[in-house]
Amino acid sequence: MAAILGIETSCDETAAALVTHDHRVLSSVVESSIDQHRAFGGVVPEVAGRAHLSTLGPVVARALDQAGLDLHEPDVVGVAVTAGPGLVGSLLVGLSAAKAYALAWDKPLVGVNHLEAHLFAPLLEDPDLSWPLLTLLVSGGHSLIVLQRGPGEYDVLGETIDDAAGEAYDKVARWLGLGYPGGPEIDRLAATGHADVLDLPVSMTGGDLDLSFSGLKTAVVRQTTARPDVAVADVAAAFQAAVAEQLLRKMRAALERHDVAGLALAGGVAANSALRAGVVALARENSLAAHLPSGAMCTDNAAMVAAAGLHRLSTSGPSDLGIPARPTWPLEEVA
Ligand code: KG4
Ligand code: ZN
């Protein structure tokens, strides 16, 4: 069956995937340059861009090969590529390559919004999603609560007013002397810590659905400076509990205002154990379905870009070969 090629290069993952119209993932290849960024405590844009340049060609060749397609004349319906938001130098590498493939193969090009792509991830593992869907999209760059009325139909109910959830994890991990990225390490340590050792605030307890994490990060710095004896695992547990509490309170508040059939998680922080357990419990309390993508589908990959590309191709048609990279591209501005 004909598939679309998806390409993702918005941050440090170089990825390519082939996905069919009925959302079967024929192949999904992800290479990360994360090892080159660890020493800097965060992704270095120029290093990421250079890594995409050397890695993308082989990654696309492997994805086509694993799907049984010929690199020179693949049976694809088009080429979908992340056009933003993301690091501009990284986006340009993926976009330029996607334009070249589309031109060489004479296939349509479709530029995809990276946030919309994350929202398609649950659909790839669970084709029977329950609509409308309340989705928490939490990653290193973004944190949003989205009401999805159907595939590609969104209302952004709330978003972070400062740091993204993953960014807060990474900053707190750095403060604690843990490695980068900090989310997985804090999540692991939190399992053995005692959250009640610190008294951290749950931010944004007011009525709206926006999120905030920078005050919590500052509270961690202040309280651990005053009490250097507190074990790192206890700090991790207290921080993780405060993040999950804020996110779950906001989802609960959204459920009071909107009728939905299911809850979903998306983005790198969706791999978080406390958040996953909390969303499963919240779904059960409200007799809703819970759609939690696997770890590989939570983090950046090209299968989700391909799925979003198929949707955009059928609803909005192909993109112009001149489409620019959009380092900033709010979900609200997606057609
Ligand atoms: O979606 P993603 O792969 O890249 C972006 O588009 O940002 O998300 C990466 C982020 C990082 O900040 C990382 O620390 C966080 O997701 N993360 C986690 C966990 N695994 C990854 N945060 C909390 N708990 C985890 N288990
Ligand atoms: Zn992402």
Tab-separated table of C-alpha atoms and ligand atoms in Angstrom:
chain	number	residue	atom	x	y	z
A	1	MET	CA	0.000	0.000	0.000
A	2	ALA	CA	1.277	3.464	-0.876
A	3	ALA	CA	2.755	5.377	2.023
A	4	ILE	CA	3.958	8.893	2.762
A	5	LEU	CA	7.559	9.654	3.736
A	6	GLY	CA	7.842	11.731	6.915
A	7	ILE	CA	10.967	13.716	7.832
A	8	GLU	CA	11.663	15.284	11.253
A	9	THR	CA	14.644	17.515	12.099
A	10	SER	CA	13.232	20.251	14.353
A	11	CYS	CA	15.552	19.657	17.324
A	12	ASP	CA	18.169	16.971	18.014
A	13	GLU	CA	16.404	13.931	16.507
A	14	THR	CA	17.005	13.142	12.833
A	15	ALA	CA	14.100	10.928	11.801
A	16	ALA	CA	12.398	9.420	8.767
A	17	ALA	CA	9.360	7.124	8.574
A	18	LEU	CA	6.879	5.617	6.141
A	19	VAL	CA	3.237	5.530	7.157
A	20	THR	CA	0.209	4.290	5.176
A	21	HIS	CA	-3.227	5.934	4.851
A	22	ASP	CA	-4.628	3.542	7.441
A	23	HIS	CA	-1.879	4.635	9.882
A	24	ARG	CA	0.309	1.562	9.633
A	25	VAL	CA	3.946	2.441	10.380
A	26	LEU	CA	6.008	0.589	7.745
A	27	SER	CA	9.292	1.923	9.130
A	28	SER	CA	10.449	4.539	11.626
A	29	VAL	CA	14.132	5.417	12.003
A	30	VAL	CA	15.317	7.868	14.675
A	31	GLU	CA	18.921	8.986	15.248
A	32	SER	CA	19.682	11.496	17.985
A	33	SER	CA	22.659	13.830	18.344
A	34	ILE	CA	21.964	14.039	22.106
A	35	ASP	CA	25.403	12.619	23.004
A	36	GLN	CA	27.037	15.641	21.338
A	37	HIS	CA	24.950	18.043	23.464
A	38	ARG	CA	25.233	16.420	26.920
A	39	ALA	CA	28.432	18.244	27.881
A	40	PHE	CA	26.675	21.584	27.238
A	41	GLY	CA	23.623	20.750	29.369
A	42	GLY	CA	21.236	21.431	26.479
A	43	VAL	CA	20.865	21.241	22.708
A	44	VAL	CA	23.416	23.437	20.885
A	45	PRO	CA	21.654	24.646	17.706
A	46	GLU	CA	24.688	24.688	15.427
A	47	VAL	CA	25.804	21.220	16.552
A	48	ALA	CA	22.263	19.899	15.957
A	49	GLY	CA	22.100	21.418	12.455
A	50	ARG	CA	25.453	19.940	11.414
A	51	ALA	CA	24.441	16.522	12.774
A	52	HIS	CA	21.216	16.540	10.703
A	53	LEU	CA	23.230	17.347	7.583
A	54	SER	CA	25.385	14.238	7.885
A	55	THR	CA	22.702	11.913	9.309
A	56	LEU	CA	19.516	12.661	7.371
A	57	GLY	CA	20.473	11.055	4.023
A	58	PRO	CA	21.357	7.661	5.558
A	59	VAL	CA	18.297	7.815	7.869
A	60	VAL	CA	15.928	8.362	4.907
A	61	ALA	CA	17.666	5.559	2.944
A	62	ARG	CA	17.219	3.166	5.895
A	63	ALA	CA	13.552	4.087	6.377
A	64	LEU	CA	12.823	3.461	2.672
A	65	ASP	CA	14.793	0.210	2.697
A	66	GLN	CA	13.003	-1.095	5.821
A	67	ALA	CA	9.662	-0.327	4.156
A	68	GLY	CA	10.775	-2.243	1.043
A	69	LEU	CA	10.905	0.883	-1.147
A	70	ASP	CA	13.432	1.894	-3.773
A	71	LEU	CA	15.402	5.041	-2.912
A	72	HIS	CA	15.456	6.188	-6.539
A	73	GLU	CA	11.808	5.643	-7.398
A	74	PRO	CA	9.807	4.960	-4.227
A	75	ASP	CA	6.070	4.284	-4.364
A	76	VAL	CA	5.124	7.175	-2.048
A	77	VAL	CA	2.167	9.565	-2.145
A	78	GLY	CA	4.277	12.493	-0.978
A	79	VAL	CA	6.926	13.859	1.340
A	80	ALA	CA	5.874	15.348	4.707
A	81	VAL	CA	8.386	17.429	6.644
A	82	THR	CA	8.387	19.414	9.868
A	83	ALA	CA	8.444	23.094	8.816
A	84	GLY	CA	8.305	24.439	12.411
A	85	PRO	CA	8.354	25.260	15.223
A	86	GLY	CA	11.946	24.369	16.072
A	87	LEU	CA	15.591	25.369	15.647
A	88	VAL	CA	15.851	27.240	12.366
A	89	GLY	CA	19.136	25.671	11.207
A	90	SER	CA	17.807	22.190	11.965
A	91	LEU	CA	14.476	22.834	10.242
A	92	LEU	CA	16.266	24.110	7.121
A	93	VAL	CA	18.215	20.851	6.729
A	94	GLY	CA	15.036	18.725	6.817
A	95	LEU	CA	13.060	21.115	4.633
A	96	SER	CA	15.773	21.393	1.971
A	97	ALA	CA	16.146	17.615	1.817
A	98	ALA	CA	12.358	17.105	1.650
A	99	LYS	CA	12.102	19.608	-1.213
A	100	ALA	CA	14.866	17.806	-3.087
A	101	TYR	CA	13.182	14.386	-2.649
A	102	ALA	CA	9.788	15.786	-3.697
A	103	LEU	CA	11.329	17.369	-6.802
A	104	ALA	CA	13.425	14.325	-7.766
A	105	TRP	CA	10.525	11.875	-7.295
A	106	ASP	CA	7.886	14.289	-8.668
A	107	LYS	CA	5.724	13.879	-5.534
A	108	PRO	CA	3.810	16.486	-3.486
A	109	LEU	CA	5.532	18.183	-0.548
A	110	VAL	CA	3.646	18.957	2.652
A	111	GLY	CA	4.989	21.131	5.473
A	112	VAL	CA	3.873	19.958	8.919
A	113	ASN	CA	3.571	21.758	12.253
A	114	HIS	CA	5.620	19.843	14.849
A	115	LEU	CA	2.998	20.335	17.590
A	116	GLU	CA	0.250	19.016	15.337
A	117	ALA	CA	2.525	16.052	14.557
A	118	HIS	CA	2.800	15.229	18.300
A	119	LEU	CA	-1.021	15.248	18.459
A	120	PHE	CA	-1.135	12.541	15.771
A	121	ALA	CA	1.160	10.194	17.737
A	122	PRO	CA	-1.599	8.543	19.853
A	123	LEU	CA	-3.545	7.801	16.645
A	124	LEU	CA	-0.699	5.690	15.273
A	125	GLU	CA	-0.827	3.267	18.180
A	126	ASP	CA	-4.558	3.407	18.779
A	127	PRO	CA	-6.569	3.865	15.558
A	128	ASP	CA	-9.837	3.860	17.543
A	129	LEU	CA	-9.293	7.104	19.437
A	130	SER	CA	-12.286	8.415	21.346
A	131	TRP	CA	-13.311	11.901	20.157
A	132	PRO	CA	-13.550	14.541	21.417
A	133	LEU	CA	-10.215	14.125	23.120
A	134	LEU	CA	-8.544	16.194	25.831
A	135	THR	CA	-4.808	16.077	25.168
A	136	LEU	CA	-1.916	17.251	27.283
A	137	LEU	CA	1.029	18.010	24.989
A	138	VAL	CA	4.144	18.385	27.137
A	139	SER	CA	7.674	18.434	25.725
A	140	GLY	CA	11.012	20.195	26.102
A	141	GLY	CA	9.780	23.166	24.090
A	142	HIS	CA	6.003	23.266	24.628
A	143	SER	CA	3.239	22.653	27.150
A	144	LEU	CA	-0.372	22.883	25.992
A	145	ILE	CA	-3.801	21.582	26.932
A	146	VAL	CA	-5.710	20.934	23.725
A	147	LEU	CA	-9.328	20.011	23.061
A	148	GLN	CA	-9.350	17.895	19.897
A	149	ARG	CA	-12.765	17.665	18.291
A	150	GLY	CA	-11.404	15.308	15.629
A	151	PRO	CA	-8.106	14.736	13.777
A	152	GLY	CA	-6.733	18.169	12.893
A	153	GLU	CA	-9.464	20.130	14.732
A	154	TYR	CA	-8.155	21.833	17.852
A	155	ASP	CA	-8.938	24.397	20.502
A	156	VAL	CA	-5.920	25.333	22.587
A	157	LEU	CA	-7.422	25.634	26.091
A	158	GLY	CA	-4.241	26.624	27.893
A	159	GLU	CA	-0.465	26.811	27.547
A	160	THR	CA	2.591	27.627	29.570
A	161	ILE	CA	3.223	31.273	30.302
A	162	ASP	CA	6.947	30.674	30.905
A	163	ASP	CA	8.976	27.429	30.775
A	164	ALA	CA	7.792	24.221	29.127
A	165	ALA	CA	7.371	21.225	31.464
A	166	GLY	CA	10.369	19.379	29.955
A	167	GLU	CA	12.458	22.542	30.116
A	168	ALA	CA	11.692	22.790	33.856
A	169	TYR	CA	12.736	19.132	34.285
A	170	ASP	CA	15.984	19.815	32.414
A	171	LYS	CA	16.753	22.999	34.397
A	172	VAL	CA	16.066	21.378	37.779
A	173	ALA	CA	18.148	18.339	36.777
A	174	ARG	CA	21.003	20.647	35.868
A	175	TRP	CA	20.720	22.416	39.229
A	176	LEU	CA	20.852	19.014	40.961
A	177	GLY	CA	23.957	18.022	38.983
A	178	LEU	CA	22.130	15.331	37.001
A	179	GLY	CA	22.698	14.660	33.301
A	180	TYR	CA	20.901	16.066	30.272
A	181	PRO	CA	18.106	15.479	29.387
A	182	GLY	CA	16.940	15.611	32.977
A	183	GLY	CA	13.394	14.229	32.693
A	184	PRO	CA	14.195	10.505	32.614
A	185	GLU	CA	16.762	10.811	35.432
A	186	ILE	CA	14.453	12.810	37.760
A	187	ASP	CA	11.630	10.367	36.976
A	188	ARG	CA	13.891	7.423	37.929
A	189	LEU	CA	15.163	9.057	41.144
A	190	ALA	CA	11.673	10.208	42.175
A	191	ALA	CA	10.598	6.570	42.546
A	192	THR	CA	12.897	6.181	45.578
A	193	GLY	CA	12.416	9.661	47.112
A	194	HIS	CA	9.969	11.145	49.602
A	195	ALA	CA	8.002	14.054	48.124
A	196	ASP	CA	6.918	15.472	51.497
A	197	VAL	CA	10.496	16.337	52.521
A	198	LEU	CA	10.129	19.670	50.665
A	199	ASP	CA	7.098	21.938	50.549
A	200	LEU	CA	6.981	23.016	46.918
A	201	PRO	CA	4.196	25.207	45.529
A	202	VAL	CA	1.694	24.007	42.944
A	203	SER	CA	1.660	26.942	40.487
A	204	MET	CA	-1.291	28.512	38.695
A	205	THR	CA	-4.042	27.373	41.019
A	206	GLY	CA	-6.373	30.086	39.663
A	207	GLY	CA	-9.271	29.444	37.336
A	208	ASP	CA	-7.675	29.558	33.887
A	209	LEU	CA	-6.064	26.615	32.131
A	210	ASP	CA	-2.639	28.147	31.516
A	211	LEU	CA	0.455	26.519	33.004
A	212	SER	CA	3.636	27.819	34.638
A	213	PHE	CA	6.811	26.092	35.791
A	214	SER	CA	9.399	28.786	36.409
A	215	GLY	CA	8.187	29.602	39.966
A	216	LEU	CA	8.449	25.930	40.895
A	217	LYS	CA	12.001	25.768	39.549
A	218	THR	CA	12.923	28.864	41.601
A	219	ALA	CA	11.347	27.300	44.705
A	220	VAL	CA	13.490	24.176	44.218
A	221	VAL	CA	16.629	26.330	43.998
A	222	ARG	CA	15.669	28.393	47.062
A	223	GLN	CA	14.661	25.468	49.284
A	224	THR	CA	17.616	23.247	48.394
A	225	THR	CA	20.027	26.143	48.940
A	226	ALA	CA	18.563	26.637	52.425
A	227	ARG	CA	18.610	22.879	53.113
A	228	PRO	CA	21.607	21.321	51.327
A	229	ASP	CA	21.182	18.130	53.400
A	230	VAL	CA	18.013	17.050	51.550
A	231	ALA	CA	18.668	13.958	49.407
A	232	VAL	CA	18.556	14.435	45.620
A	233	ALA	CA	15.960	11.643	45.316
A	234	ASP	CA	13.672	13.508	47.734
A	235	VAL	CA	14.026	16.739	45.728
A	236	ALA	CA	13.257	14.778	42.550
A	237	ALA	CA	10.164	13.227	44.144
A	238	ALA	CA	8.891	16.581	45.458
A	239	PHE	CA	9.472	18.336	42.117
A	240	GLN	CA	7.872	15.533	40.114
A	241	ALA	CA	4.827	15.481	42.415
A	242	ALA	CA	4.372	19.262	42.061
A	243	VAL	CA	4.608	19.136	38.236
A	244	ALA	CA	2.166	16.226	37.970
A	245	GLU	CA	-0.214	17.870	40.455
A	246	GLN	CA	-0.358	21.085	38.415
A	247	LEU	CA	-0.880	19.263	35.102
A	248	LEU	CA	-3.562	16.959	36.512
A	249	ARG	CA	-5.409	19.811	38.259
A	250	LYS	CA	-5.588	21.650	34.938
A	251	MET	CA	-6.861	18.556	33.132
A	252	ARG	CA	-9.485	18.109	35.852
A	253	ALA	CA	-10.535	21.772	35.461
A	254	ALA	CA	-10.752	21.323	31.661
A	255	LEU	CA	-12.973	18.262	32.138
A	256	GLU	CA	-15.393	20.331	34.220
A	257	ARG	CA	-15.876	22.663	31.251
A	258	HIS	CA	-15.752	20.343	28.259
A	259	ASP	CA	-17.403	17.021	27.466
A	260	VAL	CA	-14.846	14.594	26.081
A	261	ALA	CA	-14.678	10.857	25.453
A	262	GLY	CA	-10.999	10.334	26.143
A	263	LEU	CA	-7.743	11.692	27.549
A	264	ALA	CA	-4.401	11.584	25.733
A	265	LEU	CA	-0.784	12.434	26.406
A	266	ALA	CA	1.782	13.570	23.824
A	267	GLY	CA	5.351	14.945	23.783
A	268	GLY	CA	8.542	13.839	25.535
A	269	VAL	CA	7.240	14.468	29.077
A	270	ALA	CA	4.341	12.091	28.311
A	271	ALA	CA	6.863	9.338	29.141
A	272	ASN	CA	6.771	10.496	32.779
A	273	SER	CA	5.612	7.763	35.159
A	274	ALA	CA	3.739	10.047	37.614
A	275	LEU	CA	1.912	11.800	34.804
A	276	ARG	CA	0.941	8.547	33.100
A	277	ALA	CA	-0.363	7.040	36.342
A	278	GLY	CA	-2.266	10.267	37.102
A	279	VAL	CA	-3.904	10.390	33.666
A	280	VAL	CA	-4.940	6.722	33.877
A	281	ALA	CA	-6.519	7.393	37.294
A	282	LEU	CA	-8.247	10.569	36.060
A	283	ALA	CA	-9.661	8.691	33.069
A	284	ARG	CA	-10.929	5.917	35.313
A	285	GLU	CA	-12.588	8.396	37.745
A	286	ASN	CA	-14.434	9.969	34.825
A	287	SER	CA	-15.155	6.753	32.867
A	288	LEU	CA	-13.056	7.983	29.930
A	289	ALA	CA	-10.617	6.204	27.628
A	290	ALA	CA	-6.906	6.901	28.276
A	291	HIS	CA	-4.595	7.004	25.239
A	292	LEU	CA	-0.945	6.938	26.297
A	293	PRO	CA	1.570	6.544	23.465
A	294	SER	CA	4.646	4.374	23.989
A	295	GLY	CA	7.928	6.081	24.934
A	296	ALA	CA	9.170	5.932	21.331
A	297	MET	CA	6.015	7.646	20.085
A	298	CYS	CA	6.092	10.311	22.860
A	299	THR	CA	9.516	11.653	21.884
A	300	ASP	CA	10.301	13.214	18.507
A	301	ASN	CA	9.898	10.812	15.572
A	302	ALA	CA	8.924	11.036	11.911
A	303	ALA	CA	5.965	8.611	11.976
A	304	MET	CA	3.878	11.295	13.695
A	305	VAL	CA	5.045	13.842	11.069
A	306	ALA	CA	4.003	11.437	8.291
A	307	ALA	CA	0.560	10.928	9.882
A	308	ALA	CA	-0.016	14.679	10.259
A	309	GLY	CA	1.251	15.139	6.674
A	310	LEU	CA	-1.299	12.657	5.292
A	311	HIS	CA	-4.055	14.582	7.058
A	312	ARG	CA	-2.851	17.981	5.816
A	313	LEU	CA	-2.352	16.674	2.285
A	314	SER	CA	-5.964	15.484	2.131
A	315	THR	CA	-7.480	18.565	3.835
A	316	SER	CA	-5.279	21.476	2.672
A	317	GLY	CA	-3.389	20.038	-0.322
A	318	PRO	CA	0.351	20.168	-0.985
A	319	SER	CA	2.661	22.978	0.118
A	320	ASP	CA	4.529	25.213	-2.279
A	321	LEU	CA	8.134	24.133	-2.898
A	322	GLY	CA	9.135	27.581	-1.595
A	323	ILE	CA	7.688	27.095	1.921
A	324	PRO	CA	9.904	28.660	4.586
A	325	ALA	CA	11.069	27.255	7.908
A	326	ARG	CA	8.906	28.654	10.726
A	327	PRO	CA	10.942	28.644	13.986
A	328	THR	CA	7.808	29.991	15.711
A	329	TRP	CA	4.479	28.527	14.568
A	330	PRO	CA	1.686	28.380	17.172
A	331	LEU	CA	-0.769	25.487	16.869
A	332	GLU	CA	-3.571	28.048	16.673
A	333	GLU	CA	-2.159	29.212	13.313
A	334	VAL	CA	-2.290	25.773	11.683
A	335	ALA	CA	-4.995	25.891	9.006
B	1	KG4	O1	9.179	15.839	22.705
B	1	KG4	P1	10.649	15.799	23.026
B	1	KG4	O2	11.401	14.542	22.669
B	1	KG4	O3	11.412	16.969	22.347
B	1	KG4	C1	10.867	18.226	22.218
B	1	KG4	O4	10.164	18.472	21.192
B	1	KG4	O5	11.062	19.016	23.173
B	1	KG4	O6	10.776	16.074	24.612
B	1	KG4	C2	12.002	16.087	25.299
B	1	KG4	C3	11.750	16.488	26.749
B	1	KG4	C4	13.015	16.767	27.552
B	1	KG4	O7	12.863	17.987	28.228
B	1	KG4	C5	13.085	15.598	28.546
B	1	KG4	O8	13.713	15.929	29.773
B	1	KG4	C6	11.622	15.289	28.737
B	1	KG4	O9	11.048	15.447	27.450
B	1	KG4	N1	11.400	13.917	29.230
B	1	KG4	C7	10.830	13.635	30.429
B	1	KG4	C8	10.835	12.217	30.550
B	1	KG4	N2	11.397	11.688	29.412
B	1	KG4	C9	11.719	12.759	28.620
B	1	KG4	N3	10.340	14.437	31.380
B	1	KG4	C10	9.844	13.851	32.491
B	1	KG4	N4	9.825	12.519	32.685
B	1	KG4	C11	10.311	11.656	31.747
B	1	KG4	N5	10.280	10.333	31.955
B	2	ZN	ZN	8.704	17.436	20.001
